[in-house]
Short mmCIF file of C-alpha atoms in Angstrom, two decimals:
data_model
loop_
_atom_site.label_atom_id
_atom_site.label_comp_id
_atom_site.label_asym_id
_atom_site.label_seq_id
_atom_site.Cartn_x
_atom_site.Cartn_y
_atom_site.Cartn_z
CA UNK A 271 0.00 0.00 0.00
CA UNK A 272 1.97 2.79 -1.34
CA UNK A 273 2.20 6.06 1.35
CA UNK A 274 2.40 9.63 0.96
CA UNK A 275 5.88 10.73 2.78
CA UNK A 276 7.92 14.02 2.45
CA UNK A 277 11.12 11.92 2.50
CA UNK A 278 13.01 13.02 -0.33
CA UNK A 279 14.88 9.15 -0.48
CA UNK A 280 12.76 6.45 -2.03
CA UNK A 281 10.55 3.97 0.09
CA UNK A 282 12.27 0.39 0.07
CA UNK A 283 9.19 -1.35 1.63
CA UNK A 284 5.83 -2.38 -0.31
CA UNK A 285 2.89 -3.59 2.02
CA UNK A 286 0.46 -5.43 0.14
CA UNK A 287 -2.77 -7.27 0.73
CA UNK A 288 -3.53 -11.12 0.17
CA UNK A 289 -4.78 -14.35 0.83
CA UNK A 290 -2.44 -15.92 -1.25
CA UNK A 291 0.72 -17.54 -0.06
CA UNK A 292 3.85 -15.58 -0.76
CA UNK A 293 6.45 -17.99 -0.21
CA UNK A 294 6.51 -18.81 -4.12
CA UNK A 295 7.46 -15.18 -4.95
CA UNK A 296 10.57 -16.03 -3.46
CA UNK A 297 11.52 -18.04 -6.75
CA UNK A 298 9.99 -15.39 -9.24
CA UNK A 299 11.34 -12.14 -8.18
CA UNK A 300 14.51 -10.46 -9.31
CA UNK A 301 14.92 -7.36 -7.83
CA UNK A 302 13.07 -8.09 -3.88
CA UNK A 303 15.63 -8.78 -1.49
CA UNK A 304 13.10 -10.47 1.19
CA UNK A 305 9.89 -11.27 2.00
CA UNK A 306 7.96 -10.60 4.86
CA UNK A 307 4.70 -11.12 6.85
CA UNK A 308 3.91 -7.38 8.09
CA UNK A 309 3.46 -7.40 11.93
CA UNK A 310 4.09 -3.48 13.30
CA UNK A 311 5.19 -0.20 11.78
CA UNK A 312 6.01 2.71 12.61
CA UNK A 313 8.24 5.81 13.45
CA UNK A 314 10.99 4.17 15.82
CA UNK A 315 11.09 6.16 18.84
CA UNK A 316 7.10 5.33 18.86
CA UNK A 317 6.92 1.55 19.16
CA UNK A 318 6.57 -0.25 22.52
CA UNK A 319 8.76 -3.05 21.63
CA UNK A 320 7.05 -4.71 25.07
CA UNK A 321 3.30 -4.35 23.88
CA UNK A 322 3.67 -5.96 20.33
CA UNK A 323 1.09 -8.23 19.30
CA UNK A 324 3.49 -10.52 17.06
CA UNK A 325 2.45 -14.07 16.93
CA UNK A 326 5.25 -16.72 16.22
CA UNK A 327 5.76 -19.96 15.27
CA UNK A 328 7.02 -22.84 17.68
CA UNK A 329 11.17 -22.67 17.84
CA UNK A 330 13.38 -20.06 18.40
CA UNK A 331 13.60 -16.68 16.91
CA UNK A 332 16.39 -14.35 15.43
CA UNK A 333 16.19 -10.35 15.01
CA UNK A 334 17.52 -8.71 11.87
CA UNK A 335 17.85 -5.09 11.77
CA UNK A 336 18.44 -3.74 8.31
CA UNK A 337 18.46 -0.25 7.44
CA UNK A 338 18.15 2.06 4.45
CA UNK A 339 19.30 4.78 3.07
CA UNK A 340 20.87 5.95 6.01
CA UNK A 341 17.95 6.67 8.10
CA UNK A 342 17.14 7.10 11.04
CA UNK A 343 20.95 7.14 11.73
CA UNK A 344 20.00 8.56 15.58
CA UNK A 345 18.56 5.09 16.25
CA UNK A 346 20.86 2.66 17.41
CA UNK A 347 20.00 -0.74 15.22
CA UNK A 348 21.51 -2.82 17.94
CA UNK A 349 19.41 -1.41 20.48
CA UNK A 350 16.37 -2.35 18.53
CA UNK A 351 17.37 -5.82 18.02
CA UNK A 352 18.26 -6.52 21.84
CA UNK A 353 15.19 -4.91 22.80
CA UNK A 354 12.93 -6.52 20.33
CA UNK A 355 14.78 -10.01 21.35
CA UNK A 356 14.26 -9.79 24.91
CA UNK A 357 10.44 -9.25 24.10
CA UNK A 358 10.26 -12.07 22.09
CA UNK A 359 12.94 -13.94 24.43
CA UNK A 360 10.07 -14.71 26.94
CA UNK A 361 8.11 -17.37 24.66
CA UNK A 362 10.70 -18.05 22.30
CA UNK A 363 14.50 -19.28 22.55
CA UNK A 364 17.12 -17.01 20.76
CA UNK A 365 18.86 -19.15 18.13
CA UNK A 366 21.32 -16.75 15.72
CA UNK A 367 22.57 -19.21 14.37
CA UNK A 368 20.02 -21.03 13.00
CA UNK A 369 16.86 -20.40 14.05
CA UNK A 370 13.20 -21.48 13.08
CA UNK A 371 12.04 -18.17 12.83
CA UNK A 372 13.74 -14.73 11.66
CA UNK A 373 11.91 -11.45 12.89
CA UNK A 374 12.93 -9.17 10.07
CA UNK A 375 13.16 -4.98 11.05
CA UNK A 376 13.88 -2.29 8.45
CA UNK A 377 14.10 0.79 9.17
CA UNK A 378 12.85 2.65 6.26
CA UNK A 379 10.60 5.89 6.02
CA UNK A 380 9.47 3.80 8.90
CA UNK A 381 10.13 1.20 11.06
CA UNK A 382 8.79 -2.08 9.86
CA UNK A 383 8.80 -5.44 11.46
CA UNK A 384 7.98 -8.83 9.88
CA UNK A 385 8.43 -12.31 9.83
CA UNK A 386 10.91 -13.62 7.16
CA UNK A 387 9.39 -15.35 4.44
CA UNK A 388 11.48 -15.76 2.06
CA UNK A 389 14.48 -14.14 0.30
CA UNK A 390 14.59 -14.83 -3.45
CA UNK A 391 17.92 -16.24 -4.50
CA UNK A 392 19.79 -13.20 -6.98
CA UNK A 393 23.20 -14.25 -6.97
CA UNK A 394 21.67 -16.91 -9.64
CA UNK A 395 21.20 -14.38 -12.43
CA UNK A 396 24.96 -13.21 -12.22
CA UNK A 397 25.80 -16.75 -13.64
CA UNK A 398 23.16 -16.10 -16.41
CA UNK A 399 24.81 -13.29 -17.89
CA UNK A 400 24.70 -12.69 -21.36
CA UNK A 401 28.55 -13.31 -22.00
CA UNK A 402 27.85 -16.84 -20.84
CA UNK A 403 25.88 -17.41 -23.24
CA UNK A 404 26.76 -19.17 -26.69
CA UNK A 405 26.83 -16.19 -28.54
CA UNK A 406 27.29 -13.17 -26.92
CA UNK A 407 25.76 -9.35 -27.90
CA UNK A 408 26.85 -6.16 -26.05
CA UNK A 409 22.96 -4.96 -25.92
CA UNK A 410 21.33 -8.12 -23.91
CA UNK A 411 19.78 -7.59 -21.08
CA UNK A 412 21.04 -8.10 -17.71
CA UNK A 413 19.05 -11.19 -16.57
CA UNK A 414 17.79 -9.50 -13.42
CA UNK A 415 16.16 -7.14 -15.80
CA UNK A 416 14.81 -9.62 -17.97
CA UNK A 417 13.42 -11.45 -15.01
CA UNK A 418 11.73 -8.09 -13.97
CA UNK A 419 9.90 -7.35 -17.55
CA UNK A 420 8.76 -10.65 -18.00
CA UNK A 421 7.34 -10.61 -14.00
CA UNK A 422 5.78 -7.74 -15.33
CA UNK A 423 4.16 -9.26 -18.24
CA UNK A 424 1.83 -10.51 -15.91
CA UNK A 425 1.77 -14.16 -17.59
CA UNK A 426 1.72 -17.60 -15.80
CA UNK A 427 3.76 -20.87 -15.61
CA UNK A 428 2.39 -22.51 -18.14
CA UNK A 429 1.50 -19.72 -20.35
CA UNK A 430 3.19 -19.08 -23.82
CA UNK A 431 5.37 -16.50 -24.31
CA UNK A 432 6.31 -14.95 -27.81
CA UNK A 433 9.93 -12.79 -28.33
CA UNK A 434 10.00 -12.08 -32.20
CA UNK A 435 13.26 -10.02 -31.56
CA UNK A 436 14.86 -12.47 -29.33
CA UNK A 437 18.40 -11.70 -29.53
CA UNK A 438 20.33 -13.54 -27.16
CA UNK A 439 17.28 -14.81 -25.73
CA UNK A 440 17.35 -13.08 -22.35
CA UNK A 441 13.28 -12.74 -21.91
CA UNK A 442 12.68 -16.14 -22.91
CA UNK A 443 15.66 -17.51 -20.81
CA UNK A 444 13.86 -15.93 -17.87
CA UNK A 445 10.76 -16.64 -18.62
CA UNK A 446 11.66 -20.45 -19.12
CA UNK A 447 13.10 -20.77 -15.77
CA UNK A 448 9.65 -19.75 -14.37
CA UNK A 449 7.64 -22.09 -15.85
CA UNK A 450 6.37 -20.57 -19.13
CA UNK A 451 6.57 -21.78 -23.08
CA UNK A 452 8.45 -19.51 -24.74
CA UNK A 453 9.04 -19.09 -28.69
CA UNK A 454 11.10 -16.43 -29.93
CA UNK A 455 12.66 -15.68 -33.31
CA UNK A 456 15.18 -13.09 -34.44
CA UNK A 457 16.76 -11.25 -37.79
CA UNK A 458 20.28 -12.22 -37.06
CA UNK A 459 20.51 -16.27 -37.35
CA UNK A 460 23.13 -16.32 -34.29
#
């Protein structure tokens, strides 16, 4: 749910609404670096990290602070995460090294906590590069990019997809990967 703000740096969080499961994003997504069920926000100094109503999971529990863009640079991120883990110390068992559940904060135009979903895997597209590729052209598309335009095709797995200036084959790569049927064509035979 996008917000008004008067911050002049750009909003790294996106709330959204639904009753769908999320978790398969994970695998879709090219430029997200997590995601998260939404439990709390708000501005930092104005959360009562004692009075959250955040409902976890059986196991033990790990708090991530991560924040952007500088802000909020007053607000010690340590501080947030010892506070927010002694809250959550009382029904859960703190595990940082691998624990069952990850409590994810970000301190953004605001703070936001969530639990960790799922964070989709981008060092993948690095290897996917179009020198990699059996014939190489300076003007392909970073596969990250790709990833992103077909996303925002809006099509399905199982859907066709149609490149008629395929190139190095970039969109259809991408598009492949996720479960489509792609067809694409090109002028130059290479």
């Amino acid at each position: 749910l996008p917000r008004e703000t008067n911050d002049t740096a750009p909003n790294r969080v996106i709330l959204i609404r639904s009753n769908h499961d999320l978790i398969p994003l994970a695998g879709r997504l090219a430029m997200t670096r997590s995601i998260a069920h939404h439990c709390h926000h708000g501005p930092p100094g104005t959360i009562d990290f004692s009075n959250l109503a955040i409902t976890l999971p059986p196991g033990s529990v790990r708090v991530d602070v991560k924040r952007h863009e500088k802000r909020y640079i007053d607000f010690d991120a340590v501080s947030i995460k010892r506070d927010l883990g002694t809250f959550l110390s009382q029904a859960h068992p703190i595990d940082l090294q691998q624990p069952t559940t990850r409590v994810r904060v970000i301190l953004s135009d605001q703070c936001y906590i969530g639990i960790l979903l799922g964070k989709p895997d981008r060092s993948v597209f690095e290897d996917r590069r179009a020198q990699f590729r059996p014939y190489f052209s300076p003007i392909s598309l970073h596969p990250k990019l790709a990833r992103c335009l077909v996303n925002l095709s809006g099509a399905q797995p199982g859907t066709r997809i149609l490149d008629p200036f395929c190139g190095t084959g970039g969109l259809l790569i991408e598009a492949g990967l996720i479960g489509m049927t792609v067809c694409g064509s090109d002028f130059d035979e290479e």
